[in-house]
């Protein structure tokens, strides 16, 4: 089999790239190691910023998001006794949209199915070769047999545990990582949210977040040790903890119901440089991970893919290499700003020690400053809605 751009991974990054390239008349094949149902069953974050809005619009896949997404003007921060509002719209003129990543994935899958463009599910890429001097080939396993996909370019959209990045020689690759000493216990329930916007809380018991997917489905998180046994966390214990951490106003409005999903996720910051080697390009979680505190994972993947689709289109259709040559450096400059923001939100809102130490006092001072300073709120808001996209 042969194609112009082989895409490894049918997460949001791979599907979005495939769609943007199809709209430019460029052939793609997607290889995805899991089944389509498995990909759609994964529960991920749910806040879209500017990059995802632009990407879905360019992909002509934004109709359902515009109709069913919840447009939010801001969010609240709870810090101890105090609750204050970050007025995203008033500060930046922009909103964010609450629309689950699962829905985004579903819409992109549907668009690809309607196009009739090939996606091989349960097809695991095993090896990528020839990215420096060709011919470029991907060996993959599908239906119990090995196959080869030949292509002009490879897009590694295969997430943190993917294979694409391994094709970059180890001596040219640098990674930067921070693993945080806790996780998030997430809970889904079919109940009305406790507030019409999100609430981020810093409490002495640890971080908490009240989020949602719709007017009838709530998504909650609490900071927890990474190695907890979920058997020790029956639903009532999680609800009790949420009520304490989110504060009395949220607690009074919080409807409880049995969890329809409950799981613990680790928090990590990670960047791999460079994002391009020869004919291989990385995008999304394959190149970087952010802790979910700033809601940036999907949005960063969208921004990568917008840039990569433009760069590959210019190269393939016009033979202009400027954009593919600058893809890695330009994206990394933006990615590090988002890494910084996600790290900062994480440091601001989580409990790092059981002691009332220096760091805890600095955190309180910073929250106090944020509560009272328009300048500090603007800095938070412009990052949360998404910094301006290059180009
Ligand atoms: N062969 C084929 N597919 C693979 C391989 C492989 N060897 N390795 C991984 N994959 C697939 C995974 O099964 C997964 O479906 O690549 C896909 C990567 O998708 P995501 O993990 O969703 O990553 P990405 O598309 O970059 O999306 C970024 O998703 O993880 C969140 O926080 C992240 O919100 C962000 C967004
Ligand atoms: C979510 O709704 O899952 C969510 C929202 C905001 C975040 C992280 C996760 O910062």
Tab-separated table of C-alpha atoms and ligand atoms in Angstrom:
chain	number	residue	atom	x	y	z
A	1	UNK	CA	0.000	0.000	0.000
A	2	UNK	CA	1.155	3.542	-0.722
A	3	UNK	CA	0.001	7.020	0.334
A	4	UNK	CA	1.298	10.581	0.443
A	5	UNK	CA	1.072	11.062	4.226
A	6	UNK	CA	0.951	8.063	6.573
A	7	UNK	CA	-0.568	8.995	9.925
A	8	UNK	CA	0.111	6.816	12.958
A	9	UNK	CA	-2.653	7.159	15.576
A	10	UNK	CA	-6.365	7.958	15.316
A	11	UNK	CA	-6.638	10.118	18.418
A	12	UNK	CA	-7.761	13.704	17.915
A	13	UNK	CA	-4.351	14.714	16.476
A	14	UNK	CA	-4.253	12.013	13.790
A	15	UNK	CA	-7.913	12.352	12.805
A	16	UNK	CA	-7.725	16.129	12.611
A	17	UNK	CA	-4.576	16.032	10.490
A	18	UNK	CA	-6.155	13.480	8.159
A	19	UNK	CA	-9.220	15.644	7.714
A	20	UNK	CA	-7.292	18.898	7.067
A	21	UNK	CA	-5.091	17.148	4.489
A	22	UNK	CA	-8.068	15.490	2.769
A	23	UNK	CA	-9.670	18.904	2.353
A	24	UNK	CA	-6.473	19.940	0.510
A	25	UNK	CA	-6.679	16.933	-1.806
A	26	UNK	CA	-3.776	15.110	-0.133
A	27	UNK	CA	-3.979	11.327	0.332
A	28	UNK	CA	-3.573	9.888	3.806
A	29	UNK	CA	-3.813	6.492	5.472
A	30	UNK	CA	-4.293	6.256	9.245
A	31	UNK	CA	-3.026	3.282	11.248
A	32	UNK	CA	-4.544	2.906	14.726
A	33	UNK	CA	-3.565	0.139	17.073
A	34	UNK	CA	-6.868	0.058	18.968
A	35	UNK	CA	-10.439	-0.479	17.763
A	36	UNK	CA	-12.638	2.516	16.923
A	37	UNK	CA	-14.883	1.681	19.906
A	38	UNK	CA	-11.923	1.625	22.252
A	39	UNK	CA	-10.729	5.033	21.000
A	40	UNK	CA	-14.236	6.455	21.490
A	41	UNK	CA	-14.563	4.887	24.931
A	42	UNK	CA	-11.537	6.703	26.378
A	43	UNK	CA	-12.507	9.472	28.728
A	44	UNK	CA	-10.491	12.611	28.273
A	45	UNK	CA	-10.734	16.333	29.039
A	46	UNK	CA	-13.436	18.635	27.834
A	47	UNK	CA	-12.526	22.310	27.387
A	48	UNK	CA	-11.793	23.678	23.902
A	49	UNK	CA	-9.765	26.856	23.481
A	50	UNK	CA	-9.105	29.014	20.435
A	51	UNK	CA	-6.803	26.496	18.718
A	52	UNK	CA	-9.400	23.717	18.773
A	53	UNK	CA	-12.165	26.061	17.615
A	54	UNK	CA	-10.096	27.201	14.633
A	55	UNK	CA	-9.008	23.647	13.857
A	56	UNK	CA	-12.533	22.234	13.937
A	57	UNK	CA	-13.789	25.117	11.813
A	58	UNK	CA	-11.057	24.569	9.206
A	59	UNK	CA	-11.853	20.851	9.297
A	60	UNK	CA	-15.531	21.692	8.648
A	61	UNK	CA	-16.374	19.590	11.694
A	62	UNK	CA	-17.680	22.252	14.071
A	63	UNK	CA	-21.459	22.070	13.520
A	64	UNK	CA	-22.292	19.791	16.444
A	65	UNK	CA	-19.762	21.503	18.707
A	66	UNK	CA	-21.398	24.870	18.002
A	67	UNK	CA	-24.887	23.450	18.585
A	68	UNK	CA	-24.246	21.277	21.638
A	69	UNK	CA	-21.101	22.739	23.227
A	70	UNK	CA	-21.487	24.934	26.315
A	71	UNK	CA	-19.979	28.381	25.794
A	72	UNK	CA	-18.411	29.610	29.047
A	73	UNK	CA	-17.498	33.209	29.832
A	74	UNK	CA	-15.247	32.337	32.747
A	75	UNK	CA	-14.609	30.074	35.736
A	76	UNK	CA	-14.310	30.330	39.504
A	77	UNK	CA	-11.364	29.750	41.791
A	78	UNK	CA	-11.960	28.645	45.362
A	79	UNK	CA	-9.085	29.187	47.791
A	80	UNK	CA	-9.850	28.430	51.405
A	81	UNK	CA	-12.769	30.614	52.437
A	82	UNK	CA	-12.687	32.704	49.307
A	83	UNK	CA	-14.301	32.195	45.908
A	84	UNK	CA	-13.576	34.556	43.008
A	85	UNK	CA	-14.358	34.703	39.315
A	86	UNK	CA	-12.001	34.809	36.327
A	87	UNK	CA	-13.972	36.697	33.694
A	88	UNK	CA	-12.388	35.263	30.535
A	89	UNK	CA	-14.787	37.090	28.230
A	90	UNK	CA	-14.492	40.451	29.984
A	91	UNK	CA	-10.701	40.209	30.124
A	92	UNK	CA	-9.962	38.780	26.664
A	93	UNK	CA	-13.194	39.054	24.670
A	94	UNK	CA	-13.146	35.258	24.233
A	95	UNK	CA	-14.988	32.256	25.590
A	96	UNK	CA	-14.042	28.614	25.957
A	97	UNK	CA	-16.304	25.754	24.941
A	98	UNK	CA	-17.093	22.739	27.064
A	99	UNK	CA	-17.332	19.883	24.571
A	100	UNK	CA	-15.835	16.482	25.367
A	101	UNK	CA	-12.783	15.230	23.551
A	102	UNK	CA	-14.778	12.052	22.923
A	103	UNK	CA	-17.314	14.119	20.967
A	104	UNK	CA	-14.549	15.815	18.973
A	105	UNK	CA	-13.105	12.398	18.133
A	106	UNK	CA	-16.538	11.095	17.148
A	107	UNK	CA	-17.187	14.044	14.795
A	108	UNK	CA	-13.785	13.668	13.121
A	109	UNK	CA	-14.234	9.892	12.730
A	110	UNK	CA	-17.621	10.457	11.101
A	111	UNK	CA	-16.182	13.013	8.668
A	112	UNK	CA	-13.434	10.589	7.687
A	113	UNK	CA	-15.891	7.747	7.250
A	114	UNK	CA	-18.071	9.953	5.011
A	115	UNK	CA	-15.004	10.832	2.897
A	116	UNK	CA	-14.201	7.144	2.490
A	117	UNK	CA	-10.538	7.776	3.364
A	118	UNK	CA	-8.738	4.657	4.685
A	119	UNK	CA	-8.299	4.165	8.425
A	120	UNK	CA	-7.049	0.799	9.635
A	121	UNK	CA	-8.119	0.074	13.189
A	122	UNK	CA	-6.417	-2.668	15.193
A	123	UNK	CA	-3.377	-1.968	13.012
A	124	UNK	CA	-0.256	-1.450	15.083
A	125	UNK	CA	2.733	0.353	13.581
A	126	UNK	CA	5.861	-1.574	14.581
A	127	UNK	CA	8.658	0.217	12.776
A	128	UNK	CA	9.255	3.403	10.782
A	129	UNK	CA	12.250	3.473	8.427
A	130	UNK	CA	13.778	5.622	5.694
A	131	UNK	CA	12.844	9.015	7.147
A	132	UNK	CA	16.316	10.417	6.390
A	133	UNK	CA	16.986	9.212	2.873
A	134	UNK	CA	13.963	7.141	1.821
A	135	UNK	CA	12.143	5.095	0.818
A	136	UNK	CA	9.864	5.833	3.783
A	137	UNK	CA	8.135	2.699	5.050
A	138	UNK	CA	6.036	1.708	8.008
A	139	UNK	CA	5.768	-1.929	8.984
A	140	UNK	CA	2.504	-2.672	10.751
A	141	UNK	CA	0.530	-5.625	11.991
A	142	UNK	CA	-3.106	-6.011	11.013
A	143	UNK	CA	-5.398	-9.038	10.980
A	144	UNK	CA	-2.628	-11.319	12.206
A	145	UNK	CA	-0.229	-10.458	9.340
A	146	UNK	CA	2.585	-7.977	8.731
A	147	UNK	CA	2.198	-5.332	6.021
A	148	UNK	CA	4.182	-2.387	4.694
A	149	UNK	CA	2.837	1.105	4.079
A	150	UNK	CA	5.022	3.276	1.792
A	151	UNK	CA	4.633	7.031	1.911
A	152	UNK	CA	6.265	10.385	1.261
A	153	UNK	CA	5.842	11.691	4.840
A	154	UNK	CA	5.006	10.189	8.232
A	155	UNK	CA	2.992	11.984	10.908
A	156	UNK	CA	3.566	10.486	14.354
A	157	UNK	CA	0.272	11.215	16.119
A	158	UNK	CA	0.630	8.098	18.243
A	159	UNK	CA	0.615	9.558	21.734
A	160	UNK	CA	3.055	9.295	24.601
A	161	UNK	CA	3.664	5.536	24.181
A	162	UNK	CA	3.902	5.596	20.373
A	163	UNK	CA	6.657	4.284	18.083
A	164	UNK	CA	7.123	7.190	15.675
A	165	UNK	CA	9.458	9.217	17.904
A	166	UNK	CA	11.778	6.194	18.189
A	167	UNK	CA	12.681	6.665	14.516
A	168	UNK	CA	14.537	9.857	15.496
A	169	UNK	CA	18.195	8.914	16.278
A	170	UNK	CA	18.682	8.906	20.061
A	171	UNK	CA	21.652	11.277	19.881
A	172	UNK	CA	19.497	13.947	18.196
A	173	UNK	CA	16.576	13.640	20.589
A	174	UNK	CA	16.203	15.416	23.938
A	175	UNK	CA	13.408	14.920	26.413
A	176	UNK	CA	12.349	17.076	29.343
A	177	UNK	CA	10.060	15.683	32.004
A	178	UNK	CA	8.461	16.348	35.360
A	179	UNK	CA	6.247	13.793	37.054
A	180	UNK	CA	4.057	15.261	39.803
A	181	UNK	CA	3.817	13.392	43.113
A	182	UNK	CA	0.037	12.836	42.966
A	183	UNK	CA	-2.823	11.954	40.611
A	184	UNK	CA	-6.387	13.040	39.876
A	185	UNK	CA	-9.273	10.821	40.834
A	186	UNK	CA	-11.956	11.588	38.233
A	187	UNK	CA	-15.654	10.839	38.579
A	188	UNK	CA	-18.452	11.063	36.017
A	189	UNK	CA	-22.087	11.207	37.104
A	190	UNK	CA	-25.376	11.872	35.383
A	191	UNK	CA	-26.318	14.857	37.509
A	192	UNK	CA	-26.715	18.557	36.948
A	193	UNK	CA	-23.409	20.438	37.508
A	194	UNK	CA	-23.060	22.262	40.847
A	195	UNK	CA	-22.312	25.534	39.059
A	196	UNK	CA	-22.921	26.879	35.545
A	197	UNK	CA	-19.146	27.293	35.049
A	198	UNK	CA	-16.056	25.328	36.140
A	199	UNK	CA	-14.680	25.659	39.670
A	200	UNK	CA	-10.979	25.083	40.411
A	201	UNK	CA	-10.216	24.698	44.128
A	202	UNK	CA	-7.100	24.842	46.264
A	203	UNK	CA	-7.893	23.311	49.662
A	204	UNK	CA	-5.656	22.092	52.477
A	205	UNK	CA	-6.931	18.566	51.656
A	206	UNK	CA	-5.773	19.071	48.050
A	207	UNK	CA	-6.954	20.276	44.655
A	208	UNK	CA	-10.509	19.765	43.365
A	209	UNK	CA	-12.242	20.590	40.091
A	210	UNK	CA	-15.930	20.743	39.227
A	211	UNK	CA	-16.443	20.393	35.481
A	212	UNK	CA	-19.171	19.101	33.191
A	213	UNK	CA	-20.002	17.699	29.787
A	214	UNK	CA	-23.602	18.943	29.536
A	215	UNK	CA	-26.410	20.354	31.676
A	216	UNK	CA	-27.068	16.837	32.942
A	217	UNK	CA	-23.596	15.282	33.134
A	218	UNK	CA	-20.953	16.351	35.643
A	219	UNK	CA	-17.247	15.643	35.707
A	220	UNK	CA	-15.395	16.036	39.005
A	221	UNK	CA	-11.788	15.532	40.069
A	222	UNK	CA	-9.871	15.462	43.338
A	223	UNK	CA	-6.136	15.365	43.876
A	224	UNK	CA	-5.097	12.032	45.437
A	225	UNK	CA	-1.991	9.917	46.006
A	226	UNK	CA	-1.143	8.121	42.763
A	227	UNK	CA	-1.185	4.658	44.346
A	228	UNK	CA	-4.640	4.670	45.974
A	229	UNK	CA	-6.863	1.617	45.772
A	230	UNK	CA	-10.196	2.698	44.275
A	231	UNK	CA	-11.883	0.170	46.576
A	232	UNK	CA	-11.011	2.562	49.434
A	233	UNK	CA	-12.791	5.370	47.594
A	234	UNK	CA	-16.499	4.513	47.383
A	235	UNK	CA	-18.568	7.199	45.649
A	236	UNK	CA	-19.764	8.740	48.932
A	237	UNK	CA	-16.197	9.332	50.074
A	238	UNK	CA	-15.390	11.144	46.815
A	239	UNK	CA	-18.571	13.262	47.048
A	240	UNK	CA	-17.786	14.138	50.686
A	241	UNK	CA	-14.284	15.205	49.747
A	242	UNK	CA	-15.549	17.260	46.798
A	243	UNK	CA	-18.018	19.023	49.092
A	244	UNK	CA	-15.232	19.929	51.519
A	245	UNK	CA	-12.715	21.072	48.911
A	246	UNK	CA	-15.074	22.971	46.572
A	247	UNK	CA	-16.519	24.993	49.462
A	248	UNK	CA	-19.963	25.512	51.004
A	249	UNK	CA	-21.613	27.227	48.034
A	250	UNK	CA	-20.728	24.400	45.621
A	251	UNK	CA	-21.522	21.780	48.275
A	252	UNK	CA	-25.016	23.214	48.713
A	253	UNK	CA	-25.685	22.894	44.969
A	254	UNK	CA	-23.969	19.555	44.434
A	255	UNK	CA	-26.258	16.699	43.377
A	256	UNK	CA	-24.895	13.267	44.176
A	257	UNK	CA	-25.424	10.129	42.123
A	258	UNK	CA	-23.609	6.831	41.575
A	259	UNK	CA	-20.444	7.296	39.509
A	260	UNK	CA	-20.706	6.033	35.947
A	261	UNK	CA	-16.913	6.075	35.737
A	262	UNK	CA	-14.155	6.530	38.289
A	263	UNK	CA	-10.414	6.348	37.662
A	264	UNK	CA	-7.057	7.812	38.665
A	265	UNK	CA	-4.784	9.592	36.172
A	266	UNK	CA	-1.162	10.651	36.736
A	267	UNK	CA	0.039	14.214	36.111
A	268	UNK	CA	3.079	14.758	33.954
A	269	UNK	CA	4.859	17.508	32.024
A	270	UNK	CA	6.909	16.237	29.087
A	271	UNK	CA	8.467	17.647	25.917
A	272	UNK	CA	10.502	15.797	23.267
A	273	UNK	CA	12.674	17.837	20.921
A	274	UNK	CA	12.852	18.063	17.929
A	275	UNK	CA	9.377	17.472	16.475
A	276	UNK	CA	10.709	16.778	13.006
A	277	UNK	CA	13.438	14.584	11.610
A	278	UNK	CA	13.701	14.178	7.837
A	279	UNK	CA	10.295	13.091	6.589
A	280	UNK	CA	8.892	12.356	10.050
A	281	UNK	CA	6.816	14.917	11.972
A	282	UNK	CA	5.421	14.532	15.504
A	283	UNK	CA	2.198	16.129	16.750
A	284	UNK	CA	0.106	15.977	19.931
A	285	UNK	CA	0.912	13.720	22.869
A	286	UNK	CA	3.658	11.998	20.820
A	287	UNK	CA	5.702	15.172	21.327
A	288	UNK	CA	4.445	16.621	24.607
A	289	UNK	CA	2.271	16.043	27.652
A	290	UNK	CA	0.834	18.672	29.984
A	291	UNK	CA	-0.838	18.122	33.340
A	292	UNK	CA	-4.611	18.606	32.860
A	293	UNK	CA	-4.874	21.589	35.210
A	294	UNK	CA	-4.883	24.164	32.399
A	295	UNK	CA	-7.065	21.983	30.101
A	296	UNK	CA	-4.459	22.242	27.333
A	297	UNK	CA	-3.725	18.669	26.115
A	298	UNK	CA	-6.202	18.554	23.256
A	299	UNK	CA	-5.775	22.234	22.435
A	300	UNK	CA	-2.023	21.902	22.080
A	301	UNK	CA	-2.540	18.917	19.755
A	302	UNK	CA	-4.957	21.036	17.673
A	303	UNK	CA	-2.424	23.854	17.348
A	304	UNK	CA	0.307	21.395	16.263
A	305	UNK	CA	-1.936	19.880	13.641
A	306	UNK	CA	-3.048	23.226	12.217
A	307	UNK	CA	0.621	24.136	11.706
A	308	UNK	CA	1.570	20.698	10.375
A	309	UNK	CA	-1.308	20.536	7.890
A	310	UNK	CA	-0.312	23.944	6.476
A	311	UNK	CA	3.344	22.939	6.305
A	312	UNK	CA	2.715	19.606	4.555
A	313	UNK	CA	0.237	21.217	2.161
A	314	UNK	CA	2.770	23.878	1.140
A	315	UNK	CA	5.422	21.215	0.625
A	316	UNK	CA	3.278	18.699	-1.259
A	317	UNK	CA	1.213	21.077	-3.384
A	318	UNK	CA	3.690	23.875	-4.058
A	319	UNK	CA	7.079	22.367	-3.287
A	320	UNK	CA	7.665	25.120	-0.676
A	321	UNK	CA	9.663	23.785	2.254
A	322	UNK	CA	9.824	26.880	4.505
A	323	UNK	CA	6.973	25.751	6.750
A	324	UNK	CA	8.126	22.163	7.179
A	325	UNK	CA	11.628	23.459	7.899
A	326	UNK	CA	10.386	25.751	10.677
A	327	UNK	CA	7.634	23.461	12.032
A	328	UNK	CA	9.606	22.046	14.958
A	329	UNK	CA	11.219	25.280	16.176
A	330	UNK	CA	8.048	27.335	15.807
A	331	UNK	CA	5.840	24.809	17.539
A	332	UNK	CA	8.301	24.213	20.388
A	333	UNK	CA	8.407	27.952	21.139
A	334	UNK	CA	4.617	27.910	21.572
A	335	UNK	CA	4.509	24.536	23.317
A	336	UNK	CA	6.917	25.672	26.019
A	337	UNK	CA	4.622	28.608	26.811
A	338	UNK	CA	1.739	26.195	27.264
A	339	UNK	CA	3.936	23.841	29.298
A	340	UNK	CA	4.773	26.805	31.521
A	341	UNK	CA	1.124	27.750	31.951
A	342	UNK	CA	0.022	24.175	32.736
A	343	UNK	CA	2.877	23.774	35.229
A	344	UNK	CA	1.995	27.127	36.832
A	345	UNK	CA	-1.705	26.237	37.226
A	346	UNK	CA	-0.630	22.895	38.716
A	347	UNK	CA	1.789	24.511	41.165
A	348	UNK	CA	-0.779	27.132	42.150
A	349	UNK	CA	-3.638	24.793	42.950
A	350	UNK	CA	-2.229	21.514	44.326
A	351	UNK	CA	-1.008	20.515	47.747
A	352	UNK	CA	2.627	19.469	47.590
A	353	UNK	CA	3.342	18.806	51.249
A	354	UNK	CA	1.450	18.000	54.428
A	355	UNK	CA	3.203	20.867	56.168
A	356	UNK	CA	2.226	24.519	56.136
A	357	UNK	CA	5.590	25.343	54.616
A	358	UNK	CA	7.121	28.158	52.605
A	359	UNK	CA	5.588	26.878	49.365
A	360	UNK	CA	2.100	26.800	50.862
A	361	UNK	CA	2.464	30.415	52.015
A	362	UNK	CA	3.720	31.492	48.561
A	363	UNK	CA	0.728	29.733	47.003
A	364	UNK	CA	-1.681	31.606	49.272
A	365	UNK	CA	0.046	34.907	48.461
A	366	UNK	CA	-0.232	34.177	44.762
A	367	UNK	CA	-3.943	33.294	45.024
A	368	UNK	CA	-4.515	36.455	47.047
A	369	UNK	CA	-2.717	38.484	44.374
A	370	UNK	CA	-4.753	36.787	41.633
A	371	UNK	CA	-8.017	37.496	43.462
A	372	UNK	CA	-7.226	41.206	43.643
A	373	UNK	CA	-5.235	42.040	40.526
A	374	UNK	CA	-6.748	42.545	37.095
A	375	UNK	CA	-3.259	42.228	35.578
A	376	UNK	CA	-2.754	38.804	37.178
A	377	UNK	CA	-6.221	37.690	36.073
A	378	UNK	CA	-5.533	38.849	32.510
A	379	UNK	CA	-2.312	36.829	32.394
A	380	UNK	CA	-4.242	33.736	33.466
A	381	UNK	CA	-7.171	34.442	31.139
A	382	UNK	CA	-5.134	34.991	27.972
A	383	UNK	CA	-3.365	31.689	28.486
A	384	UNK	CA	-6.566	29.824	29.364
A	385	UNK	CA	-8.435	30.950	26.220
A	386	UNK	CA	-5.292	30.242	24.182
A	387	UNK	CA	-2.421	32.503	23.140
A	388	UNK	CA	-2.701	33.850	19.581
A	389	UNK	CA	-1.892	31.240	16.941
A	390	UNK	CA	1.167	31.865	14.780
A	391	UNK	CA	0.323	32.608	11.132
B	1	LIG	N1	0.405	2.079	16.001
B	1	LIG	C1	-0.827	2.616	15.767
B	1	LIG	N2	-1.456	3.444	16.643
B	1	LIG	C2	-0.827	3.740	17.797
B	1	LIG	C3	0.448	3.228	18.107
B	1	LIG	C4	1.066	2.365	17.162
B	1	LIG	N3	2.260	1.826	17.391
B	1	LIG	N4	0.813	3.693	19.329
B	1	LIG	C5	-0.191	4.470	19.763
B	1	LIG	N5	-1.193	4.504	18.848
B	1	LIG	C6	-2.474	5.222	18.938
B	1	LIG	C7	-3.156	5.119	20.288
B	1	LIG	O1	-3.900	3.914	20.401
B	1	LIG	C8	-4.028	6.348	20.289
B	1	LIG	O2	-5.332	6.097	19.802
B	1	LIG	O3	-2.225	6.600	18.794
B	1	LIG	C9	-3.319	7.312	19.353
B	1	LIG	C10	-2.829	8.552	20.076
B	1	LIG	O4	-3.956	9.291	20.478
B	1	LIG	P1	-4.007	10.186	21.806
B	1	LIG	O5	-3.331	9.469	22.922
B	1	LIG	O6	-5.415	10.601	21.982
B	1	LIG	O7	-3.077	11.436	21.452
B	1	LIG	P2	-3.362	12.712	20.541
B	1	LIG	O8	-4.155	12.370	19.333
B	1	LIG	O9	-2.048	13.373	20.420
B	1	LIG	O10	-4.348	13.574	21.399
B	1	LIG	C11	-3.977	14.536	22.280
B	1	LIG	O11	-5.420	13.424	23.790
B	1	LIG	O12	-4.272	12.190	25.407
B	1	LIG	C12	-5.011	13.310	25.157
B	1	LIG	O13	-4.204	14.871	26.732
B	1	LIG	C13	-4.191	14.476	25.412
B	1	LIG	O14	-6.016	15.752	25.114
B	1	LIG	C14	-4.821	15.392	24.509
B	1	LIG	C15	-5.075	14.678	23.272
B	2	LIG	C1	-12.675	18.090	32.246
B	2	LIG	O1	-13.834	18.514	32.130
B	2	LIG	O2	-12.403	16.870	32.116
B	2	LIG	C2	-11.582	19.048	32.557
B	2	LIG	C3	-11.863	20.402	32.572
B	2	LIG	C4	-10.869	21.309	32.888
B	2	LIG	C5	-9.595	20.859	33.174
B	2	LIG	C6	-9.311	19.505	33.136
B	2	LIG	C7	-10.298	18.586	32.843
B	2	LIG	O3	-8.643	21.759	33.501
